[in-house]
PDB file of C-alpha atoms in Angstrom:
ATOM      1  CA  MET A   1      17.272   1.405  16.706  1.00 41.00           C
ATOM      2  CA  ARG A   2      15.770   4.816  17.490  1.00 40.00           C
ATOM      3  CA  LEU A   3      13.427   5.819  14.002  1.00 46.00           C
ATOM      4  CA  THR A   4      13.964   9.277  13.020  1.00 44.00           C
ATOM      5  CA  ARG A   5      12.214  11.147  11.249  1.00 46.00           C
ATOM      6  CA  GLU A   6      13.071  13.011   7.637  1.00 48.00           C
ATOM      7  CA  LYS A   7      11.329  14.725   4.920  1.00 49.00           C
ATOM      8  CA  LEU A   8      11.640  12.587   1.243  1.00 50.00           C
ATOM      9  CA  SER A   9      11.560  15.146  -1.553  1.00 52.00           C
ATOM     10  CA  GLY A  10       8.422  13.209  -4.415  1.00 51.00           C
ATOM     11  CA  HIS A  11      11.422  11.780  -6.000  1.00 46.00           C
ATOM     12  CA  GLY A  12      11.826  10.017  -2.940  1.00 53.00           C
ATOM     13  CA  LEU A  13       8.663   8.974  -2.659  1.00 48.00           C
ATOM     14  CA  ALA A  14       8.040   6.533  -5.270  1.00 48.00           C
ATOM     15  CA  VAL A  15      11.217   5.382  -4.513  1.00 44.00           C
ATOM     16  CA  VAL A  16       9.825   4.174  -1.429  1.00 49.00           C
ATOM     17  CA  ALA A  17       6.810   3.154  -3.332  1.00 50.00           C
ATOM     18  CA  ALA A  18       8.655   0.548  -5.950  1.00 46.00           C
ATOM     19  CA  ALA A  19      10.668  -0.652  -2.976  1.00 47.00           C
ATOM     20  CA  ALA A  20       7.324  -1.364  -0.866  1.00 51.00           C
ATOM     21  CA  LEU A  21       6.220  -3.381  -4.359  1.00 49.00           C
ATOM     22  CA  LEU A  22       8.987  -4.869  -5.842  1.00 44.00           C
ATOM     23  CA  ALA A  23       9.280  -6.508  -1.883  1.00 49.00           C
ATOM     24  CA  LEU A  24       5.184  -7.255  -1.816  1.00 49.00           C
ATOM     25  CA  THR A  25       5.003  -8.827  -5.859  1.00 46.00           C
ATOM     26  CA  GLY A  26       8.088  -9.306  -7.949  1.00 45.00           C
ATOM     27  CA  CYS A  27       8.512  -7.831 -11.136  1.00 38.00           C
ATOM     28  CA  GLY A  28       5.912  -9.461 -12.505  1.00 37.00           C
ATOM     29  CA  GLY A  29       3.298  -8.982  -9.868  1.00 39.00           C
ATOM     30  CA  SER A  30       0.126 -11.111  -8.857  1.00 37.00           C
ATOM     31  CA  GLY A  31      -0.694 -13.660 -11.154  1.00 36.00           C
ATOM     32  CA  GLY A  32      -4.719 -13.119 -10.896  1.00 37.00           C
ATOM     33  CA  GLY A  33      -6.645 -11.091 -13.387  1.00 37.00           C
ATOM     34  CA  GLY A  34      -8.633  -8.591 -12.993  1.00 37.00           C
ATOM     35  CA  ALA A  35     -10.881  -7.937  -9.070  1.00 38.00           C
ATOM     36  CA  LYS A  36     -12.709  -9.677  -7.826  1.00 39.00           C
ATOM     37  CA  SER A  37     -15.830  -7.756  -5.900  1.00 41.00           C
ATOM     38  CA  ASP A  38     -16.435  -9.194  -2.680  1.00 43.00           C
ATOM     39  CA  SER A  39     -18.145 -12.243  -1.746  1.00 46.00           C
ATOM     40  CA  ALA A  40     -21.040 -10.573   0.067  1.00 51.00           C
ATOM     41  CA  GLY A  41     -20.813  -7.372  -1.639  1.00 65.00           C
ATOM     42  CA  GLN A  42     -21.132  -5.645   1.231  1.00 83.00           C
ATOM     43  CA  VAL A  43     -18.256  -2.586   2.363  1.00 89.00           C
ATOM     44  CA  PRO A  44     -18.321  -1.224   5.521  1.00 94.00           C
ATOM     45  CA  ALA A  45     -17.503   2.307   6.377  1.00 95.00           C
ATOM     46  CA  THR A  46     -13.674   3.129   5.075  1.00 95.00           C
ATOM     47  CA  ALA A  47     -11.603   2.871   7.814  1.00 96.00           C
ATOM     48  CA  THR A  48      -9.241   6.610   9.865  1.00 95.00           C
ATOM     49  CA  GLY A  49      -6.915   6.513  11.646  1.00 95.00           C
ATOM     50  CA  SER A  50      -2.908   6.285  12.919  1.00 96.00           C
ATOM     51  CA  LEU A  51      -0.641   3.647  11.164  1.00 97.00           C
ATOM     52  CA  GLU A  52      -1.191   2.027  14.130  1.00 97.00           C
ATOM     53  CA  ASP A  53      -4.949   2.786  14.593  1.00 97.00           C
ATOM     54  CA  LEU A  54      -5.302   0.590  11.131  1.00 97.00           C
ATOM     55  CA  ALA A  55      -2.363  -2.345  11.784  1.00 97.00           C
ATOM     56  CA  ALA A  56      -4.284  -2.717  15.197  1.00 97.00           C
ATOM     57  CA  GLU A  57      -7.827  -3.099  13.083  1.00 96.00           C
ATOM     58  CA  VAL A  58      -6.440  -5.426  10.880  1.00 96.00           C
ATOM     59  CA  LYS A  59      -4.751  -7.734  13.361  1.00 96.00           C
ATOM     60  CA  CYS A  60      -1.090  -6.392  13.034  1.00 95.00           C
ATOM     61  CA  LYS A  61       1.929  -5.280  13.804  1.00 95.00           C
ATOM     62  CA  PRO A  62       3.350  -2.472  11.941  1.00 96.00           C
ATOM     63  CA  ASP A  63       6.979  -3.309  10.873  1.00 97.00           C
ATOM     64  CA  ILE A  64       7.659   0.868  10.335  1.00 97.00           C
ATOM     65  CA  GLN A  65       9.753   1.079   7.050  1.00 96.00           C
ATOM     66  CA  THR A  66       9.648   4.658   6.648  1.00 95.00           C
ATOM     67  CA  ASP A  67       8.755   8.362   9.464  1.00 96.00           C
ATOM     68  CA  ALA A  68       8.932  11.112   7.950  1.00 95.00           C
ATOM     69  CA  ASP A  69       6.377  13.956   8.063  1.00 93.00           C
ATOM     70  CA  GLU A  70       5.221  13.895   4.841  1.00 95.00           C
ATOM     71  CA  ILE A  71       4.519   9.554   4.478  1.00 97.00           C
ATOM     72  CA  ARG A  72       5.173   6.847   7.371  1.00 97.00           C
ATOM     73  CA  GLN A  73       5.121   3.280   5.864  1.00 97.00           C
ATOM     74  CA  ALA A  74       5.723  -0.001   7.838  1.00 98.00           C
ATOM     75  CA  ILE A  75       5.241  -4.179   6.429  1.00 97.00           C
ATOM     76  CA  CYS A  76       2.428  -5.869   8.419  1.00 97.00           C
ATOM     77  CA  LYS A  77       1.490  -9.926   8.963  1.00 96.00           C
ATOM     78  CA  ASN A  78      -1.343 -11.022   9.179  1.00 96.00           C
ATOM     79  CA  THR A  79      -3.615 -14.440   8.639  1.00 95.00           C
ATOM     80  CA  ASP A  80      -4.675 -13.147   5.497  1.00 95.00           C
ATOM     81  CA  GLY A  81      -0.612 -12.352   4.199  1.00 96.00           C
ATOM     82  CA  LYS A  82       2.091  -9.533   4.046  1.00 97.00           C
ATOM     83  CA  PHE A  83       1.562  -5.990   2.523  1.00 97.00           C
ATOM     84  CA  VAL A  84       2.417  -3.165   3.637  1.00 96.00           C
ATOM     85  CA  LEU A  85       0.818   0.013   5.204  1.00 97.00           C
ATOM     86  CA  ALA A  86       1.133   3.303   4.702  1.00 97.00           C
ATOM     87  CA  THR A  87      -0.240   6.688   6.073  1.00 98.00           C
ATOM     88  CA  PHE A  88      -0.043   9.868   4.421  1.00 98.00           C
ATOM     89  CA  ALA A  89       0.013  13.235   5.819  1.00 97.00           C
ATOM     90  CA  THR A  90      -1.656  14.975   2.429  1.00 97.00           C
ATOM     91  CA  ASP A  91      -4.099  13.781   0.326  1.00 96.00           C
ATOM     92  CA  ARG A  92      -2.499  15.030  -3.150  1.00 96.00           C
ATOM     93  CA  GLY A  93       0.539  13.353  -0.991  1.00 96.00           C
ATOM     94  CA  GLN A  94      -1.131  10.005  -0.943  1.00 96.00           C
ATOM     95  CA  ARG A  95      -1.575  10.095  -5.086  1.00 96.00           C
ATOM     96  CA  GLU A  96       1.061  11.026  -6.107  1.00 96.00           C
ATOM     97  CA  TRP A  97       2.004   7.641  -3.941  1.00 95.00           C
ATOM     98  CA  ILE A  98      -0.368   5.627  -5.787  1.00 95.00           C
ATOM     99  CA  ASN A  99       0.188   7.038  -9.555  1.00 93.00           C
ATOM    100  CA  ASP A 100       3.611   6.587  -9.359  1.00 94.00           C
ATOM    101  CA  ALA A 101       3.326   2.896  -7.395  1.00 93.00           C
ATOM    102  CA  LYS A 102       0.773   1.597 -10.140  1.00 91.00           C
ATOM    103  CA  ASP A 103       3.078   1.898 -12.755  1.00 90.00           C
ATOM    104  CA  TYR A 104       5.229  -1.826 -10.481  1.00 90.00           C
ATOM    105  CA  GLY A 105       2.092  -3.873 -10.594  1.00 90.00           C
ATOM    106  CA  GLY A 106       0.118  -4.403  -7.830  1.00 92.00           C
ATOM    107  CA  PHE A 107      -2.961  -4.509  -6.004  1.00 96.00           C
ATOM    108  CA  TYR A 108      -4.484  -1.430  -4.122  1.00 97.00           C
ATOM    109  CA  LEU A 109      -6.995  -0.106  -1.566  1.00 97.00           C
ATOM    110  CA  VAL A 110      -7.105   3.586  -0.469  1.00 97.00           C
ATOM    111  CA  GLY A 111      -8.949   4.607   2.105  1.00 97.00           C
ATOM    112  CA  ALA A 112      -8.107   8.474   3.828  1.00 94.00           C
ATOM    113  CA  LYS A 113      -4.775   9.105   3.981  1.00 97.00           C
ATOM    114  CA  TRP A 114      -4.002   5.640   2.953  1.00 98.00           C
ATOM    115  CA  VAL A 115      -3.202   3.321   1.456  1.00 98.00           C
ATOM    116  CA  ALA A 116      -2.161  -1.021   1.646  1.00 97.00           C
ATOM    117  CA  VAL A 117      -0.899  -2.946  -1.486  1.00 97.00           C
ATOM    118  CA  ALA A 118      -0.223  -6.559  -1.322  1.00 96.00           C
ATOM    119  CA  ASP A 119      -1.725  -9.250  -3.872  1.00 95.00           C
ATOM    120  CA  GLN A 120      -5.196  -9.220  -4.577  1.00 96.00           C
ATOM    121  CA  LYS A 121      -5.683 -11.930  -2.447  1.00 97.00           C
ATOM    122  CA  VAL A 122      -5.149  -9.743   0.521  1.00 97.00           C
ATOM    123  CA  VAL A 123      -6.697  -6.688  -0.383  1.00 97.00           C
ATOM    124  CA  THR A 124     -10.069  -8.101  -1.533  1.00 96.00           C
ATOM    125  CA  ALA A 125      -9.724  -9.658   2.620  1.00 96.00           C
ATOM    126  CA  LEU A 126      -8.835  -5.856   4.424  1.00 97.00           C
ATOM    127  CA  ARG A 127     -11.432  -4.789   1.876  1.00 97.00           C
ATOM    128  CA  GLY A 128     -13.538  -6.353   3.844  1.00 96.00           C
ATOM    129  CA  THR A 129     -12.678  -4.993   7.343  1.00 95.00           C
ATOM    130  CA  LEU A 130     -10.756  -1.828   6.351  1.00 97.00           C
ATOM    131  CA  GLY A 131     -13.626  -1.362   3.692  1.00 97.00           C
ATOM    132  CA  GLY A 132     -11.430   1.404   0.757  1.00 97.00           C
ATOM    133  CA  ASP A 133     -11.489   0.979  -2.777  1.00 96.00           C
ATOM    134  CA  MET A 134      -9.408  -1.021  -4.302  1.00 96.00           C
ATOM    135  CA  GLU A 135      -7.386  -0.252  -7.508  1.00 96.00           C
ATOM    136  CA  VAL A 136      -5.315  -2.595  -9.232  1.00 94.00           C
ATOM    137  CA  GLY A 137      -2.133  -0.705 -10.832  1.00 91.00           C
ATOM    138  CA  THR A 138      -0.087  -1.809 -14.503  1.00 85.00           C
ATOM    139  CA  ASP A 139       0.594  -5.098 -14.898  1.00 72.00           C
ATOM    140  CA  HIS A 140       3.762  -5.285 -17.037  1.00 59.00           C
ATOM    141  CA  SER A 141       3.507  -9.401 -17.434  1.00 60.00           C
ATOM    142  CA  GLN A 142       2.893  -9.449 -20.826  1.00 56.00           C
ATOM    143  CA  HIS A 143       6.301  -7.489 -21.574  1.00 50.00           C
ATOM    144  CA  SER A 144       8.707 -10.055 -19.267  1.00 51.00           C
ATOM    145  CA  SER A 145      10.948 -10.768 -21.897  1.00 50.00           C
ATOM    146  CA  HIS A 146      13.479  -8.573 -21.813  1.00 50.00           C
ATOM    147  CA  SER A 147      15.341  -9.842 -25.041  1.00 49.00           C
ATOM    148  CA  GLY A 148      17.299  -6.689 -27.075  1.00 49.00           C
TER     149      GLY A 148
END
């Protein structure tokens, strides 16, 4: 299989983000409460590098899903669990992606032009290696009834 690099529009990035989140968290998101603090309270310096560099840091072999000029995205799995790892060409592109994706819930570990998305347990574990800042998506579980 040959990957091609393509250019995604802002809407295309939002669709990619939504698909990745739904694959990991489902419509209801995580059943957990608010974000927990790290047990040791110490977070390493935020990692930098390519998608492959970051994946190697957390000992996963990335399954590349998107290889475009603006975003590279992979599904990863390691001993902590399954997560989406994405790298971005620009800070602005990263922030737009996160802002769109957060509407779908989930937990986000945010670094310099990269983000990891998973459930709270996995993101907390990844933070112990990659550093970064945790962000939490919107919880729509209270709106799960779709009756008319």
